[in-house]
Amino acid sequence: MVHTDAWWRDAVIYQVYPRSFADSDGDGMGDLPGITGRLHHLKELGIDAVWLSPFYPSPQHDAGYDVADYRGVDPRFGALGDADKLIAEAHGLGIKVIVDLVPNHTSNEHEWFRAALAAGPGSPERERYIFRSGDQPPNSWKSVFGGSAWERLPDGDWYLHLFDVSQPDLNWDNPEVRAEFLDVLRFWLDRGVDGFRVDVAHGLVKEANLTDWTTASTILGGLDPAGPPPPMWDQEGVHEIYRSWRKVLDEYPGGRILVAEAWVAPASRLARYVRPDEMHQAFNFPYLDAPWKPAELRAVIDETLAANNEVGATTTWVLSNHDVVRHASRLGFPAGTPRMPGIGAEDPQPDSALGLRRARAATLLMLGLPGSAYLYQGEELGLPEHTTMPDEFREDPAWERSGHAERGRDGCRVPLPWEADAPSYGFGPADASWLPQPATWAEYALDRQQGVPGSTWELYRSALELRREHGLGSGSVVWQDGGFAFRNGDVLVLTNFGPDAVALPAGARVLLSSEPLDGDGRVPTDVTVWAAL
Ligand code: GLC
């Protein structure tokens, strides 16, 4: 029987970054029991599902995106029973659970890679990865995190790692690799997960002859739609893999989903990942990267809606995640400033009041759009990036591998503040946190915002409630004349990007607004309003 429960088409999915959500045992590192203990807050917030970044056994060279065992839980985060408990409790609250799947590479501590090292050149064990012999690196590919994408072993062989040296790329031409991941999917589906966020979904298949490519492999910065297609990304062969996965998911009841992390442009190319027999959703990174400018935003919205309509898929929206500077800080730079790979104390600093004001307006705009929206933990608190973290705390491999050219992603991964006056702001029972929390974070703590009219938490909560009530997720965008405004069902969504306050249409009844309106009931600059028509 084929199951087609489409809960995900308009779902709001909240990304939990397990290292930094909540720490139950006071070791300064978040864990699964910590997440379970705070799920009721997410219920109160009104989300439909959580996506958990990796919690599998891992040496943590890339914060868990270097997986040593796909069927377990790292002792830092708990045990398999804690994952079962989290899934059960989330389901009890009506929250779906999506887990992260990392199929492009394993950790160098995975048993397959250990076996490949031990077995030596030419062995079938090395066929599970991309090994080549020779005096020189097999080609000019660069690692996404900086430096060469090839590492040489003492026995003379080279192996490919598009990311850190501790993340060897798997060989997806090998049937053993394909079979293994089908089995991993079943392992977690049998435990009740509702889907998988597929890491680097556009990278699994490499062009057969590994053609040279001298451009830096900046996937996290997006691809150049005008340039030639890179030989390591978005190869035709990836689609057949996802078709085979989709068949497995469709055997399970309840609508289990695949969501692609694919930095692919243009939108029509990305939409190929969400054709009816492939994945269900793909992250809309062009939307995340769009500048705070009305014409550009409108173009991305139209383009992505059209491209997804073409294949019958739902569109997703996202503003923040664990790989990018948080939008409350990104938007505190002049509109159009290119997204930077991390911010340090010596870098230009964002205007935090402007950033938060625009972030709240941006979120209300996003949640007014039809489709599915992804939230990143902490944005519901208006949390900024840690932009002055001392460099000695940085753990992102990009910092070292780029020769300190890129500060990396630690600034968006700082443990959450829950209670203003508790040690580690209530992140855990001890005053411990794996990355330092800024001294100014008390004001962002959840307990300072719950029940406080106008707080960012209350703004998100009200928005999610109204979004559901008015069916915005399953609606449509009908642009209105003059200014940046669209109708979605019976709701008008208006954002004022201009310098002067603007009036709402006569008879419009304000449902929610990202900041107070002015004394004449007009919408000030950098404010989004939802109004009933
Ligand atoms: C994805 C993840 C990122 C990770 C990389 C390598 O882009 O989101 O955090 O570093 O893949 O797995």
Coordinates of C-alpha atoms and ligand atoms in Angstrom, one line a residue:
M1 CA 0.0 0.0 0.0
V2 CA 1.3 3.5 -0.8
H3 CA 0.7 6.1 1.9
T4 CA 0.3 9.8 1.0
D5 CA -0.5 11.7 4.2
A6 CA 0.6 15.2 3.2
W7 CA 1.0 16.9 6.6
W8 CA 4.3 18.4 5.5
R9 CA 2.9 20.5 2.7
D10 CA 2.1 23.4 5.0
A11 CA 4.1 22.4 8.1
V12 CA 6.2 24.7 10.3
I13 CA 9.3 22.7 11.1
Y14 CA 11.6 23.7 14.0
Q15 CA 15.3 22.8 13.8
V16 CA 16.8 21.6 17.0
Y17 CA 20.6 21.7 17.2
P18 CA 21.1 19.0 19.9
R19 CA 24.4 20.3 21.1
S20 CA 22.9 23.7 22.0
F21 CA 19.2 23.2 22.8
A22 CA 19.1 22.0 26.4
D23 CA 21.6 20.1 28.6
S24 CA 20.1 17.7 31.1
D25 CA 23.3 16.5 32.9
G26 CA 25.3 19.7 33.2
D27 CA 28.3 18.8 31.1
G28 CA 27.9 21.9 28.9
M29 CA 26.7 19.9 25.9
G30 CA 23.0 19.6 25.0
D31 CA 21.5 16.1 24.9
L32 CA 18.4 14.2 24.0
P33 CA 16.9 14.1 27.5
G34 CA 17.3 17.8 27.5
I35 CA 15.3 18.1 24.3
T36 CA 12.6 15.8 25.6
G37 CA 12.3 17.8 28.8
R38 CA 11.6 21.0 26.9
L39 CA 9.3 19.7 24.1
H40 CA 6.3 21.2 25.8
H41 CA 7.7 24.7 25.0
L42 CA 7.7 23.8 21.4
K43 CA 4.1 22.6 21.7
E44 CA 3.2 25.9 23.2
L45 CA 5.0 27.7 20.4
G46 CA 2.8 25.9 17.9
I47 CA 5.2 24.1 15.6
D48 CA 4.3 20.9 13.7
A49 CA 7.6 19.1 13.6
V50 CA 11.1 19.1 14.8
W51 CA 14.2 18.4 12.7
L52 CA 17.1 17.2 14.8
S53 CA 20.6 17.8 13.6
P54 CA 22.8 14.7 14.0
F55 CA 23.1 13.0 17.4
Y56 CA 24.8 9.8 16.2
P57 CA 28.1 8.5 17.5
S58 CA 30.8 10.8 16.1
P59 CA 34.2 12.2 16.9
Q60 CA 32.5 15.6 16.4
H61 CA 35.1 17.1 14.1
D62 CA 32.2 18.7 12.2
A63 CA 29.7 18.9 15.1
G64 CA 28.3 15.5 14.4
Y65 CA 28.1 15.8 10.6
D66 CA 30.9 13.3 10.7
V67 CA 29.0 10.1 11.5
A68 CA 30.8 7.0 12.8
D69 CA 27.7 4.9 13.3
Y70 CA 24.3 5.6 11.6
R71 CA 22.3 3.4 13.9
G72 CA 23.2 4.8 17.4
V73 CA 23.3 7.8 19.7
D74 CA 26.5 9.4 20.8
P75 CA 27.0 8.9 24.5
R76 CA 27.4 12.7 24.8
F77 CA 23.7 13.0 23.7
G78 CA 22.3 9.9 25.5
A79 CA 21.4 6.4 24.4
L80 CA 19.2 4.8 21.8
G81 CA 16.5 4.6 24.4
D82 CA 16.6 8.3 24.8
A83 CA 15.9 8.8 21.1
D84 CA 12.9 6.4 21.4
K85 CA 11.6 8.3 24.3
L86 CA 12.0 11.7 22.5
I87 CA 10.1 10.3 19.5
A88 CA 7.4 8.9 21.6
E89 CA 6.9 12.1 23.7
A90 CA 7.0 14.3 20.7
H91 CA 4.3 12.1 19.0
G92 CA 2.3 12.3 22.2
L93 CA 2.3 16.1 21.9
G94 CA 1.4 15.9 18.2
I95 CA 4.9 16.9 17.0
K96 CA 6.5 15.0 14.2
V97 CA 10.2 14.1 14.3
I98 CA 12.7 14.4 11.4
V99 CA 16.2 13.2 11.8
D100 CA 19.3 14.2 9.9
L101 CA 20.9 11.7 7.4
V102 CA 24.4 12.3 6.3
P103 CA 25.0 10.1 3.2
N104 CA 27.7 12.1 1.3
H105 CA 30.5 11.1 3.7
T106 CA 31.1 9.2 6.9
S107 CA 33.5 10.0 9.7
N108 CA 37.0 8.7 9.3
E109 CA 36.2 6.7 12.5
H110 CA 33.3 4.8 10.8
E111 CA 34.1 1.1 10.7
W112 CA 34.1 1.1 6.9
F113 CA 36.8 3.7 6.7
R114 CA 38.9 2.0 9.3
A115 CA 38.6 -1.2 7.3
A116 CA 39.5 0.7 4.1
L117 CA 42.7 2.0 5.8
A118 CA 43.6 -1.4 7.1
A119 CA 42.9 -3.3 3.8
G120 CA 45.2 -1.1 1.7
P121 CA 45.2 0.0 -2.0
G122 CA 43.1 -1.8 -4.5
S123 CA 41.0 -3.6 -1.8
P124 CA 37.2 -3.9 -2.0
E125 CA 37.1 -2.0 1.3
R126 CA 38.5 1.1 -0.5
E127 CA 35.8 0.8 -3.1
R128 CA 33.3 2.1 -0.7
Y129 CA 35.1 5.5 -0.7
I130 CA 36.8 7.5 -3.5
F131 CA 40.4 6.4 -3.4
R132 CA 42.9 7.1 -6.2
S133 CA 46.6 6.4 -6.6
G134 CA 49.3 8.7 -8.1
D135 CA 52.1 11.1 -7.1
Q136 CA 49.9 14.1 -7.4
P137 CA 46.4 14.8 -6.1
P138 CA 43.9 13.2 -8.6
N139 CA 42.4 16.6 -9.5
S140 CA 42.3 20.2 -8.4
W141 CA 39.1 20.0 -6.3
K142 CA 38.9 22.1 -3.1
S143 CA 37.3 21.2 0.2
V144 CA 34.3 23.3 1.1
F145 CA 36.0 24.1 4.3
G146 CA 39.2 25.2 2.6
G147 CA 42.4 23.5 1.3
S148 CA 42.6 20.5 -1.1
A149 CA 39.8 18.0 -1.2
W150 CA 42.3 15.2 -1.3
E151 CA 44.3 13.6 1.5
R152 CA 47.3 11.3 1.0
L153 CA 47.8 8.2 3.1
P154 CA 51.2 6.9 4.0
D155 CA 50.6 4.0 1.5
G156 CA 50.4 6.5 -1.4
D157 CA 46.6 6.4 -2.0
W158 CA 44.6 9.6 -2.0
Y159 CA 41.0 9.9 -0.7
L160 CA 38.4 12.5 -1.5
H161 CA 36.9 14.6 1.2
L162 CA 34.7 17.5 0.0
F163 CA 34.4 18.6 3.6
D164 CA 36.9 18.1 6.5
V165 CA 39.7 15.6 6.2
S166 CA 37.8 13.6 8.8
Q167 CA 34.8 13.3 6.4
P168 CA 35.8 10.9 3.5
D169 CA 33.2 10.9 0.7
L170 CA 31.4 7.7 0.0
N171 CA 31.4 6.0 -3.4
W172 CA 27.7 5.9 -4.5
D173 CA 28.6 3.8 -7.5
N174 CA 29.1 1.0 -5.1
P175 CA 25.9 -1.1 -4.6
E176 CA 27.0 -1.9 -1.0
V177 CA 26.8 1.8 -0.2
R178 CA 23.3 2.0 -1.7
A179 CA 22.1 -1.0 0.2
E180 CA 23.5 0.2 3.5
F181 CA 21.6 3.5 3.4
L182 CA 18.3 1.8 2.4
D183 CA 18.8 -0.2 5.6
V184 CA 19.6 2.9 7.7
L185 CA 16.4 4.5 6.4
R186 CA 14.4 1.5 7.6
F187 CA 16.2 1.4 10.9
W188 CA 15.0 4.9 11.8
L189 CA 11.6 4.5 10.1
D190 CA 11.0 1.4 12.2
R191 CA 11.7 3.5 15.3
G192 CA 9.0 5.9 14.2
V193 CA 10.7 8.9 12.7
D194 CA 8.6 11.0 10.3
G195 CA 11.4 11.8 7.9
F196 CA 14.9 12.7 7.0
R197 CA 16.7 15.9 6.3
V198 CA 19.3 14.8 3.7
D199 CA 22.7 16.4 4.2
V200 CA 24.5 17.6 1.0
A201 CA 21.8 15.9 -1.1
H202 CA 23.3 17.3 -4.3
G203 CA 26.7 15.9 -3.7
L204 CA 26.5 12.1 -3.6
V205 CA 27.3 11.4 -7.2
K206 CA 30.5 12.8 -8.7
E207 CA 31.1 13.2 -12.4
A208 CA 32.7 9.9 -13.6
N209 CA 36.1 11.2 -14.6
L210 CA 36.5 13.6 -11.8
T211 CA 37.2 16.6 -14.1
D212 CA 39.3 19.4 -12.7
W213 CA 37.5 22.2 -11.0
T214 CA 39.5 25.1 -9.8
T215 CA 36.6 27.3 -8.5
A216 CA 36.3 27.0 -4.7
S217 CA 33.6 24.6 -3.7
T218 CA 31.6 27.1 -1.8
I219 CA 28.3 25.1 -1.4
L220 CA 27.4 26.9 1.8
G221 CA 27.7 30.2 -0.2
G222 CA 25.4 28.9 -3.0
L223 CA 26.2 28.1 -6.6
D224 CA 26.6 30.4 -9.5
P225 CA 23.7 29.7 -11.8
A226 CA 25.5 31.4 -14.7
G227 CA 28.6 29.3 -14.5
P228 CA 29.3 25.8 -15.8
P229 CA 27.9 22.9 -13.7
P230 CA 30.5 21.8 -11.1
P231 CA 31.6 18.1 -11.4
M232 CA 30.9 17.4 -7.8
W233 CA 27.4 18.9 -7.4
D234 CA 23.9 18.3 -8.8
Q235 CA 24.9 15.4 -11.1
E236 CA 22.0 13.6 -12.8
G237 CA 22.8 10.4 -11.0
V238 CA 21.6 11.6 -7.6
H239 CA 17.9 11.5 -8.6
E240 CA 17.8 7.8 -9.0
I241 CA 19.0 7.4 -5.5
Y242 CA 16.2 9.5 -4.1
R243 CA 13.7 7.6 -6.2
S244 CA 14.8 4.4 -4.5
W245 CA 14.5 6.0 -1.1
R246 CA 11.1 7.4 -1.8
K247 CA 9.8 3.9 -2.5
V248 CA 11.0 2.8 1.0
L249 CA 9.4 5.7 2.7
D250 CA 6.1 5.2 0.9
E251 CA 5.9 1.7 2.4
Y252 CA 5.4 3.3 5.8
P253 CA 2.2 4.9 7.1
G254 CA 1.7 8.5 8.2
G255 CA 3.5 10.5 5.5
R256 CA 7.3 10.1 6.0
I257 CA 9.3 12.7 4.2
L258 CA 12.6 13.5 2.7
V259 CA 13.9 17.1 2.7
A260 CA 16.9 18.0 0.5
E261 CA 19.7 20.2 1.7
A262 CA 20.8 21.0 -1.8
W263 CA 22.6 24.3 -2.7
V264 CA 21.4 24.2 -6.3
A265 CA 20.4 27.0 -8.5
P266 CA 18.3 28.1 -10.3
A267 CA 15.0 27.2 -8.7
S268 CA 13.9 25.1 -11.7
R269 CA 17.0 22.9 -11.2
L270 CA 16.3 22.6 -7.5
A271 CA 12.7 21.7 -8.2
R272 CA 14.0 18.5 -9.9
Y273 CA 14.7 17.1 -6.4
V274 CA 11.0 17.4 -5.4
R275 CA 9.4 15.7 -8.4
P276 CA 6.6 13.5 -7.4
D277 CA 8.7 10.3 -7.1
E278 CA 11.7 11.9 -5.4
M279 CA 11.9 14.0 -2.2
H280 CA 9.0 16.0 -0.6
Q281 CA 10.8 19.2 0.1
A282 CA 14.0 21.1 -0.5
F283 CA 15.4 24.0 1.5
N284 CA 14.8 27.3 -0.3
F285 CA 18.3 28.8 0.2
P286 CA 17.8 31.5 -2.5
Y287 CA 15.1 32.9 -0.2
L288 CA 17.4 32.8 2.8
D289 CA 20.0 34.7 0.7
A290 CA 17.7 37.3 -0.8
P291 CA 18.5 40.8 0.3
W292 CA 16.1 42.9 2.4
K293 CA 14.8 44.6 -0.7
P294 CA 11.2 44.3 -2.0
A295 CA 11.9 43.7 -5.7
E296 CA 14.4 40.9 -5.0
L297 CA 12.2 39.2 -2.4
R298 CA 9.2 39.3 -4.7
A299 CA 11.3 37.8 -7.5
V300 CA 12.5 34.9 -5.4
I301 CA 9.0 34.2 -4.0
D302 CA 7.5 34.2 -7.5
E303 CA 10.3 32.1 -9.0
T304 CA 10.3 29.5 -6.3
L305 CA 6.5 29.2 -6.2
A306 CA 6.4 28.8 -10.0
A307 CA 9.2 26.2 -10.1
N308 CA 7.6 24.1 -7.4
N309 CA 4.1 24.4 -8.9
E310 CA 5.6 23.0 -12.1
V311 CA 6.4 19.7 -10.3
G312 CA 3.5 19.8 -7.9
A313 CA 5.7 20.3 -4.9
T314 CA 5.2 22.6 -1.9
T315 CA 7.5 25.5 -1.5
T316 CA 9.6 25.9 1.7
W317 CA 10.9 29.1 3.3
V318 CA 13.8 29.5 5.7
L319 CA 15.8 32.4 7.2
S320 CA 18.2 30.8 9.6
N321 CA 19.9 27.5 10.3
H322 CA 23.1 26.1 11.9
D323 CA 25.3 27.0 8.9
V324 CA 24.5 30.7 8.5
V325 CA 24.7 34.0 10.5
R326 CA 21.4 34.3 12.3
H327 CA 18.9 36.6 10.5
A328 CA 18.5 38.9 13.5
S329 CA 22.2 39.8 12.9
R330 CA 22.4 39.4 9.1
L331 CA 19.7 42.0 8.7
G332 CA 21.5 44.4 10.9
F333 CA 23.9 45.3 8.1
P334 CA 22.9 47.6 5.2
A335 CA 20.4 45.8 2.9
G336 CA 22.2 44.0 0.2
T337 CA 25.4 43.2 2.2
P338 CA 26.5 39.8 1.1
R339 CA 26.1 37.0 3.7
M340 CA 29.4 36.6 5.5
P341 CA 30.8 33.2 6.7
G342 CA 30.8 34.1 10.3
I343 CA 31.5 37.3 12.3
G344 CA 34.3 38.0 14.8
A345 CA 35.0 40.8 17.2
E346 CA 37.3 42.7 14.7
D347 CA 34.7 42.4 11.9
P348 CA 32.1 45.1 11.2
Q349 CA 29.4 44.6 13.7
P350 CA 25.6 44.6 12.9
D351 CA 23.2 47.2 14.3
S352 CA 21.4 44.8 16.6
A353 CA 18.2 46.9 17.1
L354 CA 17.8 47.3 13.3
G355 CA 18.6 43.6 12.8
L356 CA 15.9 42.4 15.3
R357 CA 13.3 44.8 13.9
R358 CA 13.9 43.6 10.4
A359 CA 14.2 40.0 11.5
R360 CA 10.7 40.2 13.1
A361 CA 9.3 41.7 10.0
A362 CA 11.1 39.1 7.8
T363 CA 9.7 36.3 9.9
L364 CA 6.1 37.6 9.7
L365 CA 6.5 38.0 6.0
M366 CA 7.8 34.4 5.7
L367 CA 5.1 32.9 7.9
G368 CA 2.5 34.6 5.7
L369 CA 3.6 32.7 2.7
P370 CA 1.9 29.5 1.6
G371 CA 3.9 26.3 1.9
S372 CA 6.2 25.0 4.7
A373 CA 8.5 27.1 6.8
Y374 CA 11.6 26.1 8.7
L375 CA 12.6 27.8 12.0
Y376 CA 16.0 27.5 13.6
Q377 CA 16.1 27.2 17.4
G378 CA 16.5 30.6 19.1
E379 CA 15.0 32.7 16.4
E380 CA 11.7 32.6 18.3
L381 CA 13.6 34.5 21.0
G382 CA 15.0 37.0 18.6
L383 CA 18.4 35.6 19.3
P384 CA 21.3 37.3 17.5
E385 CA 24.6 35.7 16.3
H386 CA 27.4 35.7 18.9
T387 CA 29.5 38.2 16.9
T388 CA 32.3 38.8 19.3
M389 CA 33.2 35.2 20.3
P390 CA 36.9 34.9 21.2
D391 CA 38.6 32.9 18.5
E392 CA 40.0 30.4 20.9
F393 CA 36.6 28.9 21.4
R394 CA 35.9 28.3 17.7
E395 CA 35.2 24.7 16.7
D396 CA 34.0 24.9 13.1
P397 CA 36.6 23.2 11.0
A398 CA 36.3 26.0 8.4
W399 CA 38.1 28.3 10.8
E400 CA 41.4 26.3 10.8
R401 CA 41.1 24.9 7.2
S402 CA 40.5 28.3 5.7
G403 CA 43.7 29.5 7.4
H404 CA 41.6 31.8 9.6
A405 CA 40.0 33.5 6.6
E406 CA 36.6 32.3 7.6
R407 CA 35.4 32.7 11.1
G408 CA 32.9 29.9 10.5
R409 CA 29.6 28.9 12.0
D410 CA 30.1 28.8 15.7
G411 CA 28.4 32.1 16.3
C412 CA 24.9 30.8 15.4
R413 CA 25.4 27.6 17.4
V414 CA 25.6 29.0 20.9
P415 CA 23.5 27.3 23.6
L416 CA 20.1 28.7 24.1
P417 CA 19.0 31.0 27.0
W418 CA 16.0 29.7 28.8
E419 CA 16.1 31.4 32.2
A420 CA 17.5 34.9 32.6
D421 CA 18.9 34.4 36.2
A422 CA 20.0 30.8 36.1
P423 CA 23.6 29.5 35.5
S424 CA 24.2 29.1 31.7
Y425 CA 20.8 31.0 31.4
G426 CA 19.1 27.7 32.2
F427 CA 20.7 25.8 29.3
G428 CA 21.7 23.2 31.8
P429 CA 21.9 22.7 35.6
A430 CA 25.6 23.8 35.6
D431 CA 27.3 27.0 34.6
A432 CA 28.7 25.2 31.6
S433 CA 28.2 25.7 27.9
W434 CA 30.4 24.2 25.1
L435 CA 30.5 27.6 23.4
P436 CA 30.5 30.8 25.5
Q437 CA 27.1 32.6 25.8
P438 CA 27.3 36.4 25.5
A439 CA 26.9 38.4 28.7
T440 CA 23.9 40.2 27.2
W441 CA 21.7 37.1 26.7
A442 CA 19.5 37.4 29.8
E443 CA 17.2 39.7 28.0
Y444 CA 16.5 37.0 25.3
A445 CA 15.8 34.2 27.8
L446 CA 12.4 32.5 27.3
D447 CA 11.3 33.3 30.9
R448 CA 11.7 37.1 30.1
Q449 CA 9.4 36.8 27.1
Q450 CA 6.6 34.3 27.9
G451 CA 3.4 36.2 28.4
V452 CA 5.1 39.5 27.6
P453 CA 3.1 41.4 24.9
G454 CA 5.3 42.3 22.0
S455 CA 8.1 39.9 22.8
T456 CA 9.6 38.0 20.0
W457 CA 8.4 34.7 21.5
E458 CA 4.8 36.0 21.7
L459 CA 5.1 37.3 18.1
Y460 CA 6.1 33.8 16.8
R461 CA 3.4 32.1 19.0
S462 CA 0.6 34.4 17.8
A463 CA 1.8 34.1 14.2
L464 CA 1.8 30.3 14.2
E465 CA -1.7 30.3 15.8
L466 CA -3.1 32.8 13.2
R467 CA -1.3 31.0 10.4
R468 CA -3.1 27.8 11.3
E469 CA -6.5 29.5 11.9
H470 CA -6.4 31.3 8.5
G471 CA -5.0 28.4 6.6
L472 CA -2.1 30.5 5.3
G473 CA 0.1 27.4 4.8
S474 CA -2.2 26.0 2.2
G475 CA -3.2 29.4 0.6
S476 CA -1.7 31.3 -2.3
V477 CA 0.0 34.6 -3.0
V478 CA -2.0 37.3 -4.8
W479 CA 0.1 40.5 -5.2
Q480 CA -1.6 43.8 -4.5
D481 CA -1.0 47.0 -6.3
G482 CA 1.4 49.5 -4.8
G483 CA 4.0 48.6 -2.2
F484 CA 5.0 45.2 -1.0
A485 CA 1.7 43.4 -0.2
F486 CA 0.0 40.2 -1.0
R487 CA -3.2 38.5 -0.2
N488 CA -3.2 35.0 1.1
G489 CA -6.9 33.9 1.5
D490 CA -8.6 36.5 3.7
V491 CA -5.3 37.9 5.1
L492 CA -3.3 40.8 3.7
V493 CA 0.4 40.5 4.3
L494 CA 2.1 43.9 4.0
T495 CA 5.8 44.8 4.6
N496 CA 6.9 48.4 4.5
F497 CA 10.5 48.6 3.1
G498 CA 10.2 52.3 2.4
P499 CA 11.4 55.2 4.6
D500 CA 7.8 56.6 5.2
A501 CA 5.0 55.0 7.1
V502 CA 2.2 53.6 4.9
A503 CA -1.5 53.4 5.4
L504 CA -3.4 50.1 5.4
P505 CA -6.3 49.7 2.9
A506 CA -9.6 51.1 4.3
G507 CA -11.5 48.5 6.4
A508 CA -8.4 46.3 7.0
R509 CA -8.4 44.9 10.6
V510 CA -4.9 44.4 12.0
L511 CA -4.4 40.8 13.2
L512 CA -0.7 41.0 14.1
S513 CA 2.1 43.4 13.5
S514 CA 5.9 42.9 13.9
E515 CA 6.1 46.3 15.7
P516 CA 3.4 48.7 17.0
L517 CA 1.8 50.9 14.3
D518 CA 2.2 54.6 14.5
G519 CA -0.4 56.9 16.1
D520 CA -2.3 57.2 12.9
G521 CA -2.5 53.4 12.4
R522 CA 0.0 53.5 9.7
V523 CA 2.7 50.8 9.1
P524 CA 6.2 52.2 10.0
T525 CA 9.4 51.3 8.1
D526 CA 10.7 47.7 8.4
V527 CA 7.4 46.4 9.8
T528 CA 5.2 43.6 8.5
V529 CA 1.5 43.5 9.2
W530 CA -1.1 40.8 8.8
A531 CA -4.6 42.3 8.4
A532 CA -8.0 40.7 7.8
L533 CA -9.8 42.0 4.7
Ligands
GLC1 C1 25.8 20.4 5.5 C2 25.5 20.7 7.0 C3 26.8 21.3 7.6 C4 27.9 20.3 7.4 C5 28.1 19.9 6.0 C6 28.9 18.6 5.9 O1 26.0 21.5 4.8 O2 24.4 21.5 7.1 O3 26.6 21.7 8.9 O4 29.1 20.9 7.8 O5 26.8 19.5 5.4 O6 28.3 17.5 6.4

